[in-house]
Amino acid sequence: MNLELLKKLCAANGVSGHEESIAALIKDEIKDLTDDCKTDALGNLIAHKKGPGKKMMLAGHMDQIGLMVSHIDKDGFLRFASIGGNSHHYLMAQRFVFPSGLIGVVSCERLDDPKDMAIDKLYIDIGAKDQEDAMKQVKVGDVCVFATTPVVSGNVFITPALDDRIGCFIMIEALKRLKKQAFDLYFVFTSQEEVGLRGATTAAYSVEPDYGLAFDVTISADTPKIRPLPSKMYGGAAIKLKDRSLLCHPTIIAHLESCAKKSKIKHQYEILEMGGTDSGAIHISRGGVPSGVISIASRHIHTANEMCALSDIEDCIELTVKALETKID
């Protein structure tokens, strides 16, 4: 497992709608492993590995949550709009980086009651002297992402953008390990998932798959006072049963279960009550596509320090390989 590649993927700046740099990095990594690799009009990277049987579309989204500058005030402080699901609790006092390398710190205006803190009370401080100075460095519409550095600490990986660079990583590693294939495979690294599964929607329409399999993070239900759910860190590859965007197809669930059991791959189940995945778009494309998801249980999702277990990453890769090498009954 190439953890240096995972660090590079997670460190790349690719907020929704601006996935070019991460797409270029992935394309360079996989171009010699596929028969065709192209970027479509919405920014999806679609890699085709020709094989027998029906079409299987794999999807992991390249984009990450971030912020967009919406106003620069007279003192040089930046107001912003959210791109994707940000919470003001997780933004406060965090560093953000713009594609230019400029760093800003999120802070909050003075409040009469701390309970009134909300995203519209926050601003980004880039250390500008005034509005004129700030406008030499940024403009309205510029985007930024968490500036935290990916690290391995003990048995875990901690990073921003684990959601969903880990899905992209699992797909890349599985592609490298494939010895045979039971499907005609389309590895799709999707755009704009965090703002409405947009890339997966258009990609599924053009690929016309027979089966869909997405890769994403899910809640690790093992932190204090969290609502009980079946997926936990160190529980192995998580086979999704449902989320807000889909009910996973029984055929795909059974296929993943069978592959995991036959190969003795550690696995668990996942139910996500909020949020969705690219399979939510794939399964309702055209006439319908039996779809499922392999998830990795993660703590602190949509923060600067998302976390997952190294052993769970390996289990997800192994299950993916077996699922792609085995025909669906």
XYZ file of C-alpha atoms in Angstrom:
329
model
C 0.000 0.000 0.000
C 1.561 3.241 -1.204
C 0.974 5.678 1.650
C 3.110 8.353 -0.009
C 0.651 8.363 -2.905
C -2.244 8.649 -0.454
C -0.561 11.657 1.166
C -0.121 13.296 -2.251
C -3.764 12.699 -3.125
C -5.024 14.160 0.150
C -2.691 17.165 -0.019
C -3.831 18.160 -3.534
C -6.090 21.213 -3.748
C -9.333 20.169 -5.454
C -12.474 21.829 -4.140
C -15.720 21.018 -5.964
C -15.650 22.419 -9.492
C -11.851 22.799 -9.408
C -10.626 19.201 -9.618
C -8.031 19.721 -12.367
C -4.895 19.237 -10.239
C -6.088 16.041 -8.568
C -7.319 14.665 -11.916
C -3.891 15.278 -13.441
C -2.193 13.531 -10.523
C -4.463 10.477 -10.814
C -4.195 10.321 -14.598
C -0.409 10.259 -14.385
C -0.634 7.396 -11.885
C -2.993 5.159 -13.894
C -2.537 6.052 -17.570
C -0.342 3.012 -18.271
C -2.760 0.644 -16.509
C -5.834 1.395 -18.627
C -6.798 1.269 -22.288
C -8.234 4.760 -22.390
C -8.185 7.696 -19.983
C -10.087 10.922 -20.639
C -11.658 13.889 -18.892
C -15.250 14.755 -19.752
C -17.028 18.121 -19.915
C -17.831 18.188 -16.179
C -14.298 17.269 -15.084
C -14.773 13.560 -14.419
C -11.686 11.441 -15.135
C -12.913 8.267 -16.877
C -10.440 5.384 -17.247
C -11.532 2.335 -19.251
C -9.897 -1.061 -18.677
C -11.370 -3.357 -21.291
C -12.541 -6.749 -20.140
C -15.131 -9.477 -20.598
C -18.735 -9.420 -19.552
C -20.890 -6.563 -18.383
C -19.870 -2.979 -17.678
C -18.951 -2.152 -14.097
C -18.597 1.519 -13.220
C -16.468 2.282 -10.181
C -16.740 5.785 -8.722
C -14.768 7.744 -6.156
C -15.061 11.506 -5.985
C -12.046 13.779 -6.366
C -13.575 16.945 -4.954
C -13.388 18.170 -1.387
C -15.323 20.707 0.656
C -13.981 24.260 0.832
C -14.763 27.961 0.886
C -15.285 30.629 -1.807
C -14.534 34.309 -1.251
C -17.797 36.250 -1.527
C -16.756 39.736 -0.304
C -13.610 41.659 0.644
C -14.309 44.357 3.222
C -12.602 47.748 3.630
C -10.189 46.347 6.214
C -9.102 43.449 3.978
C -11.005 40.643 5.668
C -12.680 38.024 3.462
C -16.261 36.898 3.836
C -17.023 33.563 2.234
C -19.612 31.089 1.004
C -19.421 27.393 1.760
C -18.717 24.812 -0.946
C -20.130 21.535 0.339
C -21.077 20.619 3.884
C -19.036 22.858 6.191
C -19.902 23.469 9.837
C -18.900 26.694 11.570
C -17.771 24.632 14.572
C -15.087 22.956 12.469
C -13.994 26.085 10.561
C -13.146 28.350 13.484
C -9.383 28.990 13.944
C -8.419 26.691 11.065
C -5.886 27.581 8.377
C -7.029 27.549 4.754
C -4.882 27.550 1.632
C -5.659 29.054 -1.778
C -4.320 27.478 -5.010
C -1.738 30.293 -5.126
C -0.316 29.094 -1.803
C -1.747 32.039 0.146
C -2.767 31.069 3.686
C -5.676 32.520 5.640
C -7.060 31.883 9.123
C -10.789 31.674 9.858
C -11.926 33.809 12.772
C -15.179 35.245 14.092
C -16.473 38.758 14.593
C -17.236 39.798 18.172
C -20.583 38.404 19.330
C -22.824 39.391 22.240
C -23.654 35.720 22.711
C -21.264 32.919 21.578
C -24.326 30.865 20.670
C -24.919 33.262 17.780
C -21.786 32.068 15.958
C -22.632 30.958 12.411
C -20.855 30.854 9.070
C -22.068 34.357 8.193
C -20.296 35.657 11.304
C -16.955 34.199 10.237
C -14.255 35.696 8.034
C -10.851 34.740 6.620
C -7.849 36.764 7.755
C -4.968 36.739 5.240
C -3.041 39.411 7.140
C -3.855 42.158 4.643
C -3.365 45.814 5.623
C -6.613 46.909 3.993
C -8.990 46.154 1.121
C -6.528 47.313 -1.537
C -3.794 45.073 -0.156
C -6.174 42.088 0.048
C -7.374 42.573 -3.525
C -3.808 42.303 -4.779
C -3.763 38.747 -3.375
C -7.307 37.402 -3.802
C -10.535 38.204 -5.605
C -14.200 37.351 -5.176
C -14.719 33.787 -6.427
C -11.330 32.460 -5.294
C -11.547 29.161 -3.420
C -9.571 27.634 -0.573
C -9.376 24.366 1.402
C -8.082 23.156 4.772
C -4.296 23.592 4.962
C -3.609 20.656 7.308
C -0.798 18.228 6.360
C -1.625 14.489 5.929
C 0.117 12.275 8.492
C 0.395 8.624 9.528
C 0.219 8.305 13.312
C 0.470 4.825 14.770
C -2.247 2.719 13.143
C -4.237 5.591 11.626
C -4.116 8.068 8.769
C -5.125 11.659 9.603
C -5.763 14.208 6.868
C -8.109 16.714 5.291
C -9.933 15.477 2.150
C -9.944 11.835 3.233
C -13.492 12.271 1.948
C -13.004 11.102 -0.717
C -9.386 10.865 -1.767
C -9.378 7.562 0.131
C -11.962 6.255 -2.352
C -9.777 7.371 -5.262
C -6.773 5.705 -3.598
C -8.599 2.403 -3.100
C -9.570 2.391 -6.784
C -5.992 3.132 -7.904
C -4.496 0.439 -5.658
C -7.094 -2.111 -6.791
C -6.343 -1.294 -10.426
C -2.655 -1.948 -9.801
C -3.313 -5.300 -8.093
C -5.822 -6.755 -10.557
C -4.604 -10.061 -12.009
C -7.767 -10.765 -13.994
C -11.137 -9.121 -14.398
C -14.671 -10.383 -14.611
C -16.114 -7.141 -16.014
C -15.551 -4.435 -18.573
C -14.281 -1.856 -16.094
C -14.725 1.907 -15.972
C -12.791 3.600 -13.169
C -14.461 7.000 -12.816
C -12.919 9.648 -10.582
C -15.843 11.985 -10.244
C -16.271 15.738 -9.861
C -18.664 17.782 -7.730
C -19.949 14.999 -5.477
C -19.970 17.285 -2.434
C -22.431 19.657 -4.081
C -24.951 17.119 -5.351
C -23.423 13.998 -6.982
C -23.153 15.987 -10.201
C -20.153 14.321 -11.818
C -21.434 10.820 -11.158
C -24.775 11.774 -12.677
C -23.301 12.780 -16.034
C -20.637 10.045 -16.065
C -23.152 7.264 -15.449
C -25.320 8.613 -18.257
C -22.412 8.447 -20.719
C -20.824 5.172 -19.532
C -24.165 3.310 -19.398
C -22.954 0.721 -16.840
C -24.664 -2.555 -15.982
C -23.422 -2.341 -12.380
C -22.232 0.483 -10.151
C -19.828 0.451 -7.216
C -18.876 3.620 -5.350
C -16.199 4.204 -2.717
C -16.535 6.721 0.085
C -16.104 7.390 3.779
C -18.803 6.693 6.333
C -19.374 7.486 9.999
C -17.279 5.565 12.503
C -19.826 5.013 15.255
C -17.327 4.536 18.076
C -16.808 8.053 19.434
C -18.353 9.287 22.732
C -22.155 9.492 22.779
C -22.533 8.970 19.043
C -25.740 7.355 17.826
C -25.256 3.551 17.520
C -24.530 2.456 13.954
C -22.876 -0.716 12.628
C -19.671 0.737 11.119
C -16.558 1.334 13.232
C -12.853 1.934 12.724
C -10.870 -1.320 12.683
C -14.043 -3.177 11.628
C -12.792 -3.855 8.099
C -14.303 -2.920 4.749
C -17.835 -1.572 5.220
C -20.504 -2.932 2.878
C -23.194 -0.285 2.603
C -26.832 -1.246 3.042
C -28.374 2.217 2.658
C -27.798 5.927 2.817
C -29.955 8.925 2.071
C -29.294 8.637 -1.671
C -29.949 4.921 -2.246
C -30.913 1.509 -0.991
C -28.047 -0.690 -2.137
C -29.075 -3.409 -4.561
C -29.316 -6.936 -3.063
C -27.264 -8.353 -5.954
C -24.302 -6.070 -5.197
C -24.558 -6.581 -1.440
C -24.571 -10.360 -1.918
C -21.616 -10.163 -4.312
C -19.513 -8.167 -1.857
C -20.507 -10.431 1.046
C -19.602 -13.546 -0.905
C -16.213 -12.175 -1.995
C -15.371 -11.061 1.540
C -16.333 -14.384 3.117
C -14.624 -16.591 0.529
C -11.385 -14.610 0.778
C -11.647 -14.134 4.569
C -11.506 -10.356 4.261
C -12.552 -8.522 7.409
C -15.785 -6.700 6.739
C -18.740 -5.027 8.402
C -21.958 -3.305 7.366
C -22.886 0.330 7.014
C -26.079 2.314 7.353
C -25.744 6.069 6.810
C -28.787 8.117 7.733
C -27.501 11.466 6.471
C -25.653 12.125 3.236
C -25.195 10.111 0.085
C -22.633 8.750 -2.341
C -21.990 8.597 -6.069
C -23.977 5.346 -6.263
C -27.011 7.443 -5.403
C -26.701 9.009 -8.843
C -25.493 5.901 -10.675
C -28.373 3.643 -9.617
C -31.072 5.878 -11.130
C -29.232 6.588 -14.384
C -31.123 5.811 -17.588
C -33.152 2.625 -16.967
C -31.578 1.919 -13.564
C -28.292 0.333 -12.463
C -27.859 -2.206 -9.621
C -25.401 -0.377 -7.373
C -23.576 -0.618 -4.076
C -20.816 0.999 -2.031
C -17.633 -0.059 -0.262
C -17.060 2.401 2.570
C -14.285 3.119 5.019
C -15.297 4.032 8.566
C -13.885 7.459 9.402
C -13.901 9.815 12.362
C -14.205 13.616 12.165
C -15.647 13.683 8.626
C -15.728 17.131 6.956
C -13.065 18.543 9.254
C -9.378 19.377 8.856
C -8.429 16.086 10.500
C -10.437 13.176 9.124
C -9.182 9.821 10.400
C -9.279 6.165 9.356
C -7.475 2.940 10.243
C -4.679 1.677 7.989
C -5.966 -1.886 8.323
C -9.408 -0.843 7.051
C -7.829 0.710 3.956
C -6.098 -2.589 3.160
C -9.333 -4.540 3.704
C -11.187 -2.218 1.309
C -8.522 -2.650 -1.376
C -8.559 -6.445 -1.036
C -12.356 -6.609 -1.208
C -12.389 -4.375 -4.281
C -9.888 -6.578 -6.095
C -11.849 -9.746 -5.315
C -15.126 -8.134 -6.329
C -13.694 -7.139 -9.711
C -12.088 -10.530 -10.335
C -15.270 -12.490 -9.530
C -18.357 -12.781 -11.695
C -21.692 -11.769 -10.255
C -23.911 -14.848 -9.891
